PDB file of C-alpha atoms and ligand atoms in Angstrom:
ATOM      1  CA  LEU A   9      35.382  35.769  76.225  1.00 41.00           C
ATOM      2  CA  PRO A  10      39.021  36.183  77.208  1.00 42.00           C
ATOM      3  CA  LEU A  11      39.950  33.222  79.367  1.00 43.00           C
ATOM      4  CA  PRO A  12      41.688  34.309  82.603  1.00 43.00           C
ATOM      5  CA  ASP A  13      43.308  30.912  82.827  1.00 47.00           C
ATOM      6  CA  ARG A  14      42.861  27.459  81.397  1.00 47.00           C
ATOM      7  CA  GLN A  15      41.768  25.721  84.599  1.00 57.00           C
ATOM      8  CA  GLU A  16      39.141  27.704  86.428  1.00 62.00           C
ATOM      9  CA  THR A  17      36.990  29.580  83.976  1.00 76.00           C
ATOM     10  CA  CYS A  18      33.269  29.463  84.713  1.00 82.00           C
ATOM     11  CA  ALA A  19      30.447  30.931  82.710  1.00 86.00           C
ATOM     12  CA  HIS A  20      26.743  31.273  83.295  1.00 87.00           C
ATOM     13  CA  VAL A  21      24.751  30.825  80.067  1.00 89.00           C
ATOM     14  CA  ARG A  22      21.127  32.000  79.651  1.00 89.00           C
ATOM     15  CA  TYR A  23      18.884  31.618  76.599  1.00 88.00           C
ATOM     16  CA  VAL A  24      16.234  34.342  76.279  1.00 88.00           C
ATOM     17  CA  PRO A  25      13.581  33.658  73.600  1.00 88.00           C
ATOM     18  CA  HIS A  26      12.861  36.406  71.059  1.00 87.00           C
ATOM     19  CA  PHE A  27       9.181  36.524  69.875  1.00 87.00           C
ATOM     20  CA  ASN A  28       7.632  37.944  66.713  1.00 85.00           C
ATOM     21  CA  MET A  29       4.281  39.786  66.523  1.00 84.00           C
ATOM     22  CA  ASP A  30       2.364  36.462  66.506  1.00 84.00           C
ATOM     23  CA  SER A  31       4.069  35.394  69.702  1.00 84.00           C
ATOM     24  CA  GLN A  32       6.110  32.788  67.897  1.00 86.00           C
ATOM     25  CA  VAL A  33       9.676  32.214  68.887  1.00 86.00           C
ATOM     26  CA  ARG A  34      11.973  33.740  66.253  1.00 87.00           C
ATOM     27  CA  GLY A  35      15.215  33.014  67.913  1.00 88.00           C
ATOM     28  CA  PHE A  36      17.172  33.303  71.144  1.00 88.00           C
ATOM     29  CA  PHE A  37      19.474  35.810  72.714  1.00 89.00           C
ATOM     30  CA  VAL A  38      22.342  34.012  74.364  1.00 90.00           C
ATOM     31  CA  LEU A  39      23.629  35.819  77.454  1.00 89.00           C
ATOM     32  CA  ILE A  40      26.992  34.621  78.691  1.00 90.00           C
ATOM     33  CA  THR A  41      28.239  35.948  82.014  1.00 90.00           C
ATOM     34  CA  ASP A  42      31.772  35.292  83.169  1.00 88.00           C
ATOM     35  CA  ILE A  43      31.361  34.180  86.803  1.00 88.00           C
ATOM     36  CA  THR A  44      34.953  32.998  87.271  1.00 85.00           C
ATOM     37  CA  LYS A  45      35.744  35.608  89.901  1.00 86.00           C
ATOM     38  CA  ARG A  46      32.618  34.797  91.915  1.00 86.00           C
ATOM     39  CA  LYS A  47      33.349  31.056  91.766  1.00 83.00           C
ATOM     40  CA  ARG A  48      36.953  31.628  92.835  1.00 81.00           C
ATOM     41  CA  ALA A  49      35.833  33.759  95.761  1.00 82.00           C
ATOM     42  CA  GLU A  50      33.288  31.082  96.761  1.00 80.00           C
ATOM     43  CA  SER A  51      35.848  28.303  96.610  1.00 77.00           C
ATOM     44  CA  LEU A  52      38.361  30.357  98.604  1.00 77.00           C
ATOM     45  CA  LEU A  53      35.698  31.075 101.204  1.00 77.00           C
ATOM     46  CA  GLN A  54      34.806  27.368 101.373  1.00 75.00           C
ATOM     47  CA  LYS A  55      38.477  26.503 101.848  1.00 74.00           C
ATOM     48  CA  ARG A  56      38.852  29.079 104.632  1.00 73.00           C
ATOM     49  CA  GLU A  57      35.679  27.817 106.340  1.00 72.00           C
ATOM     50  CA  TYR A  58      36.984  24.275 106.188  1.00 72.00           C
ATOM     51  CA  GLU A  59      40.371  25.301 107.614  1.00 73.00           C
ATOM     52  CA  LEU A  60      38.660  27.225 110.380  1.00 70.00           C
ATOM     53  CA  ALA A  61      36.359  24.295 111.265  1.00 72.00           C
ATOM     54  CA  HIS A  62      39.390  22.000 111.282  1.00 72.00           C
ATOM     55  CA  ALA A  63      41.354  24.361 113.540  1.00 71.00           C
ATOM     56  CA  VAL A  64      38.374  24.688 115.888  1.00 68.00           C
ATOM     57  CA  ARG A  65      38.071  20.884 116.091  1.00 70.00           C
ATOM     58  CA  LEU A  66      41.786  20.486 116.802  1.00 72.00           C
ATOM     59  CA  ASN A  67      41.655  23.230 119.388  1.00 67.00           C
ATOM     60  CA  ARG A  68      38.620  21.681 121.098  1.00 68.00           C
ATOM     61  CA  MET A  69      40.327  18.290 121.144  1.00 73.00           C
ATOM     62  CA  GLY A  70      43.449  19.885 122.616  1.00 74.00           C
ATOM     63  CA  GLU A  71      41.408  21.555 125.359  1.00 70.00           C
ATOM     64  CA  MET A  72      39.663  18.300 126.107  1.00 73.00           C
ATOM     65  CA  VAL A  73      42.928  16.356 126.342  1.00 78.00           C
ATOM     66  CA  ALA A  74      44.270  18.975 128.788  1.00 74.00           C
ATOM     67  CA  GLU A  75      41.083  18.787 130.859  1.00 70.00           C
ATOM     68  CA  ILE A  76      41.045  14.977 130.948  1.00 77.00           C
ATOM     69  CA  THR A  77      44.734  14.863 131.882  1.00 79.00           C
ATOM     70  CA  HIS A  78      44.076  17.295 134.698  1.00 74.00           C
ATOM     71  CA  GLU A  79      40.981  15.479 136.004  1.00 75.00           C
ATOM     72  CA  ILE A  80      42.490  11.996 135.747  1.00 82.00           C
ATOM     73  CA  SER A  81      45.887  12.757 137.256  1.00 81.00           C
ATOM     74  CA  GLN A  82      44.491  13.290 140.770  1.00 81.00           C
ATOM     75  CA  PRO A  83      42.592   9.978 141.044  1.00 84.00           C
ATOM     76  CA  LEU A  84      45.604   8.144 139.578  1.00 90.00           C
ATOM     77  CA  PHE A  85      47.864   9.773 142.157  1.00 89.00           C
ATOM     78  CA  ALA A  86      45.476   8.763 144.967  1.00 88.00           C
ATOM     79  CA  ILE A  87      45.219   5.171 143.645  1.00 92.00           C
ATOM     80  CA  SER A  88      49.006   4.929 143.559  1.00 93.00           C
ATOM     81  CA  ASN A  89      49.307   6.199 147.157  1.00 92.00           C
ATOM     82  CA  PHE A  90      46.679   3.806 148.550  1.00 92.00           C
ATOM     83  CA  ALA A  91      48.244   0.892 146.631  1.00 95.00           C
ATOM     84  CA  LYS A  92      51.702   1.733 148.068  1.00 94.00           C
ATOM     85  CA  ALA A  93      50.266   1.875 151.601  1.00 93.00           C
ATOM     86  CA  CYS A  94      48.561  -1.528 151.115  1.00 93.00           C
ATOM     87  CA  THR A  95      51.762  -3.089 149.739  1.00 93.00           C
ATOM     88  CA  THR A  96      53.841  -1.768 152.657  1.00 92.00           C
ATOM     89  CA  CYS A  97      51.376  -3.117 155.257  1.00 91.00           C
ATOM     90  CA  LEU A  98      51.105  -6.514 153.575  1.00 91.00           C
ATOM     91  CA  GLU A  99      54.891  -6.845 153.063  1.00 91.00           C
ATOM     92  CA  ASN A 100      55.699  -5.876 156.671  1.00 89.00           C
ATOM     93  CA  GLY A 101      52.745  -7.732 158.161  1.00 86.00           C
ATOM     94  CA  THR A 102      51.849  -4.501 159.982  1.00 83.00           C
ATOM     95  CA  GLY A 103      48.653  -2.502 160.054  1.00 79.00           C
ATOM     96  CA  ASP A 104      45.088  -3.317 160.624  1.00 87.00           C
ATOM     97  CA  THR A 105      43.492  -5.752 158.133  1.00 89.00           C
ATOM     98  CA  MET A 106      40.202  -3.831 158.135  1.00 90.00           C
ATOM     99  CA  GLU A 107      42.080  -0.605 157.460  1.00 90.00           C
ATOM    100  CA  THR A 108      43.921  -2.214 154.503  1.00 92.00           C
ATOM    101  CA  ILE A 109      40.614  -3.523 153.116  1.00 92.00           C
ATOM    102  CA  GLY A 110      39.259   0.032 153.462  1.00 91.00           C
ATOM    103  CA  TRP A 111      42.155   1.368 151.336  1.00 92.00           C
ATOM    104  CA  ILE A 112      41.538  -1.295 148.689  1.00 94.00           C
ATOM    105  CA  ARG A 113      37.858  -0.255 148.613  1.00 93.00           C
ATOM    106  CA  ARG A 114      38.976   3.378 148.161  1.00 89.00           C
ATOM    107  CA  ILE A 115      41.123   2.268 145.201  1.00 93.00           C
ATOM    108  CA  ASP A 116      38.042   0.614 143.664  1.00 92.00           C
ATOM    109  CA  ASP A 117      35.903   3.754 144.228  1.00 88.00           C
ATOM    110  CA  ILE A 118      38.494   6.108 142.811  1.00 88.00           C
ATOM    111  CA  ALA A 119      39.073   3.907 139.734  1.00 90.00           C
ATOM    112  CA  THR A 120      35.282   3.901 139.107  1.00 87.00           C
ATOM    113  CA  MET A 121      35.247   7.692 139.388  1.00 82.00           C
ATOM    114  CA  ALA A 122      38.168   7.989 136.914  1.00 84.00           C
ATOM    115  CA  SER A 123      36.337   5.760 134.468  1.00 86.00           C
ATOM    116  CA  ALA A 124      33.214   7.963 134.788  1.00 80.00           C
ATOM    117  CA  ILE A 125      35.331  11.014 133.884  1.00 79.00           C
ATOM    118  CA  LEU A 126      36.532   9.271 130.727  1.00 81.00           C
ATOM    119  CA  ASN A 127      32.988   8.198 129.819  1.00 78.00           C
ATOM    120  CA  ARG A 128      31.765  11.755 130.200  1.00 73.00           C
ATOM    121  CA  ALA A 129      34.459  12.941 127.782  1.00 71.00           C
ATOM    122  CA  LYS A 130      33.576  10.149 125.330  1.00 71.00           C
ATOM    123  CA  ASN A 131      29.857  11.004 125.466  1.00 70.00           C
ATOM    124  CA  TYR A 132      30.632  14.645 124.882  1.00 64.00           C
ATOM    125  CA  LEU A 133      32.496  13.772 121.685  1.00 62.00           C
ATOM    126  CA  THR A 134      29.888  11.279 120.509  1.00 59.00           C
ATOM    127  CA  ASP A 135      26.866  13.476 121.225  1.00 55.00           C
ATOM    128  CA  LYS A 136      27.953  16.807 119.948  1.00 53.00           C
ATOM    129  CA  GLU A 137      30.749  16.682 117.465  1.00 52.00           C
ATOM    130  CA  PHE A 138      30.471  13.205 116.105  1.00 64.00           C
ATOM    131  CA  ALA A 139      26.795  12.222 115.988  1.00 75.00           C
ATOM    132  CA  ARG A 140      26.361   9.186 113.734  1.00 85.00           C
ATOM    133  CA  SER A 141      23.971   8.873 110.827  1.00 90.00           C
ATOM    134  CA  THR A 142      23.544   6.495 107.906  1.00 94.00           C
ATOM    135  CA  PHE A 143      24.810   7.783 104.550  1.00 95.00           C
ATOM    136  CA  ASP A 144      26.293   6.649 101.258  1.00 96.00           C
ATOM    137  CA  LEU A 145      30.092   6.711 101.582  1.00 97.00           C
ATOM    138  CA  ASN A 146      30.358   7.692  97.895  1.00 97.00           C
ATOM    139  CA  ASP A 147      28.508  10.950  98.682  1.00 95.00           C
ATOM    140  CA  VAL A 148      30.981  11.898 101.409  1.00 94.00           C
ATOM    141  CA  LEU A 149      33.876  10.992  99.118  1.00 96.00           C
ATOM    142  CA  ASN A 150      32.498  13.351  96.452  1.00 93.00           C
ATOM    143  CA  GLU A 151      32.007  16.118  99.031  1.00 88.00           C
ATOM    144  CA  SER A 152      35.569  15.685 100.297  1.00 89.00           C
ATOM    145  CA  VAL A 153      37.063  15.819  96.790  1.00 91.00           C
ATOM    146  CA  GLU A 154      35.028  18.949  96.111  1.00 84.00           C
ATOM    147  CA  LEU A 155      36.186  20.469  99.379  1.00 79.00           C
ATOM    148  CA  LEU A 156      39.808  19.936  98.358  1.00 83.00           C
ATOM    149  CA  GLY A 157      39.120  21.109  94.783  1.00 83.00           C
ATOM    150  CA  SER A 158      41.019  24.376  94.870  1.00 77.00           C
ATOM    151  CA  ASP A 159      43.953  22.698  96.638  1.00 82.00           C
ATOM    152  CA  THR A 160      44.215  19.808  94.155  1.00 90.00           C
ATOM    153  CA  ARG A 161      43.851  22.170  91.166  1.00 89.00           C
ATOM    154  CA  ARG A 162      46.538  24.449  92.536  1.00 87.00           C
ATOM    155  CA  ARG A 163      48.841  21.464  92.904  1.00 93.00           C
ATOM    156  CA  HIS A 164      47.910  20.169  89.413  1.00 95.00           C
ATOM    157  CA  VAL A 165      46.771  16.853  90.875  1.00 96.00           C
ATOM    158  CA  ASN A 166      44.330  14.803  88.845  1.00 97.00           C
ATOM    159  CA  VAL A 167      41.878  13.067  91.197  1.00 97.00           C
ATOM    160  CA  GLN A 168      40.091  10.085  89.695  1.00 97.00           C
ATOM    161  CA  LEU A 169      37.172   8.337  91.392  1.00 97.00           C
ATOM    162  CA  VAL A 170      36.367   4.704  90.643  1.00 97.00           C
ATOM    163  CA  CYS A 171      33.194   4.354  92.708  1.00 96.00           C
ATOM    164  CA  SER A 172      31.053   1.329  93.337  1.00 94.00           C
ATOM    165  CA  LYS A 173      27.802   1.557  91.365  1.00 91.00           C
ATOM    166  CA  SER A 174      25.781   0.311  94.314  1.00 92.00           C
ATOM    167  CA  ARG A 175      25.127   2.400  97.434  1.00 94.00           C
ATOM    168  CA  LEU A 176      27.690   2.000 100.188  1.00 96.00           C
ATOM    169  CA  ASP A 177      25.652   2.794 103.290  1.00 96.00           C
ATOM    170  CA  VAL A 178      27.655   3.160 106.474  1.00 97.00           C
ATOM    171  CA  SER A 179      26.645   4.324 109.925  1.00 95.00           C
ATOM    172  CA  ALA A 180      29.221   6.875 111.005  1.00 93.00           C
ATOM    173  CA  GLY A 181      30.077  10.417 111.991  1.00 87.00           C
ATOM    174  CA  ARG A 182      29.875  12.158 108.628  1.00 86.00           C
ATOM    175  CA  VAL A 183      32.384  14.886 109.537  1.00 79.00           C
ATOM    176  CA  GLN A 184      34.810  12.293 110.879  1.00 83.00           C
ATOM    177  CA  ILE A 185      34.716  10.195 107.700  1.00 91.00           C
ATOM    178  CA  GLN A 186      35.166  13.351 105.661  1.00 86.00           C
ATOM    179  CA  GLN A 187      38.208  14.059 107.805  1.00 83.00           C
ATOM    180  CA  VAL A 188      39.654  10.618 106.930  1.00 91.00           C
ATOM    181  CA  PHE A 189      39.207  11.247 103.192  1.00 93.00           C
ATOM    182  CA  VAL A 190      40.683  14.736 103.460  1.00 88.00           C
ATOM    183  CA  ASN A 191      43.739  13.516 105.400  1.00 90.00           C
ATOM    184  CA  LEU A 192      44.449  10.665 102.968  1.00 96.00           C
ATOM    185  CA  ILE A 193      43.949  12.753  99.821  1.00 95.00           C
ATOM    186  CA  ARG A 194      45.990  15.645 101.206  1.00 92.00           C
ATOM    187  CA  ASN A 195      48.846  13.265 102.119  1.00 95.00           C
ATOM    188  CA  ALA A 196      48.720  11.797  98.600  1.00 97.00           C
ATOM    189  CA  CYS A 197      48.937  15.295  97.071  1.00 96.00           C
ATOM    190  CA  GLU A 198      51.794  16.337  99.348  1.00 95.00           C
ATOM    191  CA  ALA A 199      53.698  13.135  98.523  1.00 96.00           C
ATOM    192  CA  MET A 200      53.670  14.049  94.812  1.00 96.00           C
ATOM    193  CA  GLU A 201      55.273  17.480  95.138  1.00 95.00           C
ATOM    194  CA  ASP A 202      58.428  16.329  93.335  1.00 95.00           C
ATOM    195  CA  VAL A 203      56.567  14.374  90.655  1.00 95.00           C
ATOM    196  CA  SER A 204      56.191  15.985  87.239  1.00 95.00           C
ATOM    197  CA  GLU A 205      52.851  17.863  86.982  1.00 94.00           C
ATOM    198  CA  VAL A 206      51.442  15.613  84.273  1.00 94.00           C
ATOM    199  CA  ASP A 207      52.007  12.510  86.400  1.00 94.00           C
ATOM    200  CA  ARG A 208      50.283  13.650  89.592  1.00 96.00           C
ATOM    201  CA  HIS A 209      47.405  11.207  89.875  1.00 96.00           C
ATOM    202  CA  VAL A 210      45.345  10.161  92.891  1.00 97.00           C
ATOM    203  CA  THR A 211      42.901   7.319  92.322  1.00 97.00           C
ATOM    204  CA  ILE A 212      40.216   6.476  94.858  1.00 98.00           C
ATOM    205  CA  HIS A 213      38.383   3.167  94.557  1.00 97.00           C
ATOM    206  CA  THR A 214      35.278   2.312  96.566  1.00 98.00           C
ATOM    207  CA  SER A 215      33.746  -1.156  96.603  1.00 97.00           C
ATOM    208  CA  CYS A 216      31.927  -3.611  98.797  1.00 95.00           C
ATOM    209  CA  LYS A 217      32.625  -7.244  99.534  1.00 90.00           C
ATOM    210  CA  ASP A 218      30.917  -9.499 102.074  1.00 88.00           C
ATOM    211  CA  ASP A 219      29.167  -6.633 103.919  1.00 93.00           C
ATOM    212  CA  VAL A 220      32.420  -4.709 104.218  1.00 97.00           C
ATOM    213  CA  VAL A 221      32.911  -1.397 102.449  1.00 97.00           C
ATOM    214  CA  GLU A 222      36.443  -0.919 101.137  1.00 98.00           C
ATOM    215  CA  VAL A 223      38.181   2.304 100.086  1.00 98.00           C
ATOM    216  CA  ILE A 224      41.638   2.522  98.518  1.00 97.00           C
ATOM    217  CA  VAL A 225      43.410   5.849  98.041  1.00 98.00           C
ATOM    218  CA  GLU A 226      46.359   5.400  95.722  1.00 97.00           C
ATOM    219  CA  ASP A 227      48.900   7.954  94.528  1.00 97.00           C
ATOM    220  CA  ASN A 228      51.793   8.247  92.142  1.00 95.00           C
ATOM    221  CA  GLY A 229      54.371   9.565  94.582  1.00 96.00           C
ATOM    222  CA  PRO A 230      57.603   7.975  95.813  1.00 96.00           C
ATOM    223  CA  GLY A 231      55.772   5.470  98.042  1.00 96.00           C
ATOM    224  CA  ILE A 232      56.429   4.685 101.691  1.00 95.00           C
ATOM    225  CA  ALA A 233      60.049   4.737 102.784  1.00 91.00           C
ATOM    226  CA  PRO A 234      60.929   1.282 104.238  1.00 90.00           C
ATOM    227  CA  ASP A 235      62.076   2.737 107.568  1.00 93.00           C
ATOM    228  CA  SER A 236      58.770   4.654 107.933  1.00 94.00           C
ATOM    229  CA  ALA A 237      56.460   1.734 107.220  1.00 93.00           C
ATOM    230  CA  ASN A 238      55.837   0.614 110.793  1.00 94.00           C
ATOM    231  CA  LYS A 239      55.617   4.133 112.238  1.00 95.00           C
ATOM    232  CA  LEU A 240      53.117   5.701 109.836  1.00 96.00           C
ATOM    233  CA  PHE A 241      50.151   5.571 112.207  1.00 94.00           C
ATOM    234  CA  SER A 242      52.061   6.585 115.341  1.00 90.00           C
ATOM    235  CA  THR A 243      51.165   9.968 116.794  1.00 83.00           C
ATOM    236  CA  PHE A 244      53.657  12.716 115.937  1.00 84.00           C
ATOM    237  CA  PHE A 245      55.485  10.636 113.327  1.00 91.00           C
ATOM    238  CA  THR A 246      56.221  12.859 110.357  1.00 91.00           C
ATOM    239  CA  THR A 247      58.860  13.157 107.639  1.00 94.00           C
ATOM    240  CA  LYS A 248      57.567  16.564 106.508  1.00 92.00           C
ATOM    241  CA  LYS A 249      59.214  19.852 107.378  1.00 87.00           C
ATOM    242  CA  ASN A 250      55.991  21.362 108.651  1.00 80.00           C
ATOM    243  CA  GLY A 251      54.146  18.109 109.436  1.00 83.00           C
ATOM    244  CA  MET A 252      52.352  17.399 112.697  1.00 80.00           C
ATOM    245  CA  GLY A 253      52.266  13.625 112.397  1.00 84.00           C
ATOM    246  CA  MET A 254      48.628  13.508 113.490  1.00 82.00           C
ATOM    247  CA  GLY A 255      46.798  12.840 110.192  1.00 87.00           C
ATOM    248  CA  LEU A 256      47.160   9.069 109.949  1.00 91.00           C
ATOM    249  CA  ALA A 257      46.860   8.562 113.722  1.00 88.00           C
ATOM    250  CA  VAL A 258      43.533  10.430 113.664  1.00 83.00           C
ATOM    251  CA  CYS A 259      42.404   8.364 110.630  1.00 89.00           C
ATOM    252  CA  ARG A 260      43.161   5.117 112.439  1.00 91.00           C
ATOM    253  CA  SER A 261      41.407   6.143 115.624  1.00 86.00           C
ATOM    254  CA  ILE A 262      38.277   7.248 113.678  1.00 86.00           C
ATOM    255  CA  ILE A 263      38.130   4.123 111.503  1.00 93.00           C
ATOM    256  CA  GLU A 264      38.734   1.693 114.362  1.00 92.00           C
ATOM    257  CA  ASP A 265      36.146   3.510 116.458  1.00 87.00           C
ATOM    258  CA  HIS A 266      33.662   2.713 113.655  1.00 92.00           C
ATOM    259  CA  GLY A 267      34.553  -0.995 113.605  1.00 95.00           C
ATOM    260  CA  GLY A 268      36.810  -0.772 110.540  1.00 97.00           C
ATOM    261  CA  THR A 269      40.491  -1.172 109.701  1.00 98.00           C
ATOM    262  CA  ILE A 270      43.046   1.060 107.985  1.00 98.00           C
ATOM    263  CA  ASP A 271      46.492   0.250 106.639  1.00 97.00           C
ATOM    264  CA  SER A 272      49.032   1.051 104.030  1.00 97.00           C
ATOM    265  CA  VAL A 273      48.876  -1.609 101.290  1.00 96.00           C
ATOM    266  CA  PRO A 274      51.096  -2.557  98.330  1.00 91.00           C
ATOM    267  CA  THR A 275      50.347  -0.679  95.110  1.00 88.00           C
ATOM    268  CA  THR A 276      50.208  -1.704  91.496  1.00 78.00           C
ATOM    269  CA  GLY A 277      52.511   1.215  90.614  1.00 80.00           C
ATOM    270  CA  HIS A 278      55.363   2.778  92.545  1.00 84.00           C
ATOM    271  CA  GLY A 279      53.387   5.143  94.800  1.00 95.00           C
ATOM    272  CA  ALA A 280      51.625   4.617  98.117  1.00 97.00           C
ATOM    273  CA  ALA A 281      48.171   3.197  98.770  1.00 97.00           C
ATOM    274  CA  PHE A 282      46.042   3.382 101.896  1.00 98.00           C
ATOM    275  CA  ARG A 283      43.088   1.057 102.365  1.00 98.00           C
ATOM    276  CA  PHE A 284      40.301   1.402 104.909  1.00 98.00           C
ATOM    277  CA  THR A 285      37.190  -0.627 105.573  1.00 98.00           C
ATOM    278  CA  LEU A 286      33.894   0.039 107.348  1.00 98.00           C
ATOM    279  CA  PRO A 287      30.950  -2.247 108.055  1.00 97.00           C
ATOM    280  CA  LEU A 288      28.176  -1.947 105.426  1.00 96.00           C
ATOM    281  CA  VAL A 289      24.725  -1.088 106.763  1.00 94.00           C
ATOM    282  CA  LEU A 290      22.274  -3.485 105.169  1.00 85.00           C
ATOM    283  CA  ASP A 291      18.830  -2.038 104.339  1.00 71.00           C
ATOM    284  CA  GLY A 292      19.927   1.074 106.215  1.00 54.00           C
ATOM    285  CA  VAL A 293      17.378   3.763 106.935  1.00 50.00           C
ATOM    286  CA  ARG A 294      18.988   6.940 105.628  1.00 50.00           C
ATOM    287  CA  ASP A 295      19.052   9.872 107.972  1.00 47.00           C
ATOM    288  CA  GLU A 296      19.665  12.628 105.485  1.00 43.00           C
TER     289      GLU A 296
HETATM  290  P1  LIG B  19      51.908  14.532 108.473  1.00 56.30           P
HETATM  291  O1  LIG B  19      51.136  14.647 107.173  1.00 56.30           O
HETATM  292  O2  LIG B  19      51.711  15.721 109.358  1.00 56.30           O
HETATM  293  O3  LIG B  19      53.345  14.173 108.297  1.00 56.30           O
HETATM  294  P2  LIG B  19      50.545  11.990 108.809  1.00 56.30           P
HETATM  295  O4  LIG B  19      50.235  11.211 110.053  1.00 56.30           O
HETATM  296  O5  LIG B  19      49.383  12.293 107.939  1.00 56.30           O
HETATM  297  O6  LIG B  19      51.249  13.315 109.308  1.00 56.30           O
HETATM  298  O7  LIG B  19      51.616  11.203 107.960  1.00 56.30           O
HETATM  299  C1  LIG B  19      52.755  10.666 108.600  1.00 56.30           C
HETATM  300  C2  LIG B  19      53.836  10.356 107.607  1.00 56.30           C
HETATM  301  O8  LIG B  19      53.430   9.264 106.769  1.00 56.30           O
HETATM  302  C3  LIG B  19      54.143  11.471 106.621  1.00 56.30           C
HETATM  303  O9  LIG B  19      55.022  12.428 107.175  1.00 56.30           O
HETATM  304  C4  LIG B  19      54.809  10.687 105.485  1.00 56.30           C
HETATM  305  O10 LIG B  19      56.160  10.383 105.788  1.00 56.30           O
HETATM  306  C5  LIG B  19      54.040   9.365 105.494  1.00 56.30           C
HETATM  307  N1  LIG B  19      52.986   9.341 104.465  1.00 56.30           N
HETATM  308  C6  LIG B  19      51.671   9.540 104.647  1.00 56.30           C
HETATM  309  N2  LIG B  19      50.994   9.450 103.492  1.00 56.30           N
HETATM  310  C7  LIG B  19      51.911   9.196 102.536  1.00 56.30           C
HETATM  311  C8  LIG B  19      51.858   9.001 101.109  1.00 56.30           C
HETATM  312  N3  LIG B  19      50.713   9.040 100.441  1.00 56.30           N
HETATM  313  N4  LIG B  19      53.027   8.731 100.460  1.00 56.30           N
HETATM  314  C9  LIG B  19      54.205   8.681 101.122  1.00 56.30           C
HETATM  315  N5  LIG B  19      54.328   8.852 102.474  1.00 56.30           N
HETATM  316  C10 LIG B  19      53.195   9.120 103.160  1.00 56.30           C
END
């Protein structure tokens, strides 16, 4: 078959037995179908679906932030006004003590109401979008690498997995952990844009030590600029022309929400390495 290109040629091979008059197998016909185009279309579709899901999630988060800001600003404004009134009365020694106590009680009530608004938002996120289940972290890593397959191939990045042989069960929001992998791998790929194609390597190690699962994503790029080091995880920090500066901040919030840690760590080579941990679930009952 003519090979459309070296990287993404797929074939479907079928062996059809050929029988003689005594029903004995005489040989096989080998049918080879070039399914490269179909596979490319599938992978493009998968990429588009992922981008759409990501955009929908970002959009939903944006809407929620706007709604929370709106709902919380009024109680905060009221709390501030009551507090000012109390301070004025106490400083001047004027006003009725019972009335001042009433204002302080209102502050307490309003603060409780504000906290209920925040809890409602948190439950919404936890229940719908980010339901937790127990799964093997290695499985989600493989899914994430597959998801980014067409992107990494296009960028000529060689992704190598050095996975723990034992299961790494964690209890987490599967989509959220996938998001962490995707953000870290995508950053690694983007960091290697100026590296020669043959040297674009991302290595991902997974292991477990003392009931803590550890993941290290290491690349071969220029590494972290010294003046960026302490700002990496801040929201809106970016050194990229079209960056949003949300990727690492989202990673940190997801990992810390799951009882883990995430940081940039020194590398063996000259690139960058990001390490995150999550608590291991011992004898976990798998949900999938
Ligand atoms: P964005 O990708 O939109 O810039 P991030 O929060 O994901 O937002 O990353 C913030 C910044 O951290 C990047 O702009 C870059 O300067 C730095 N950074 C992240 N990952 C790497 C990496 N693997 N190598 C070098 N710098 C990185």
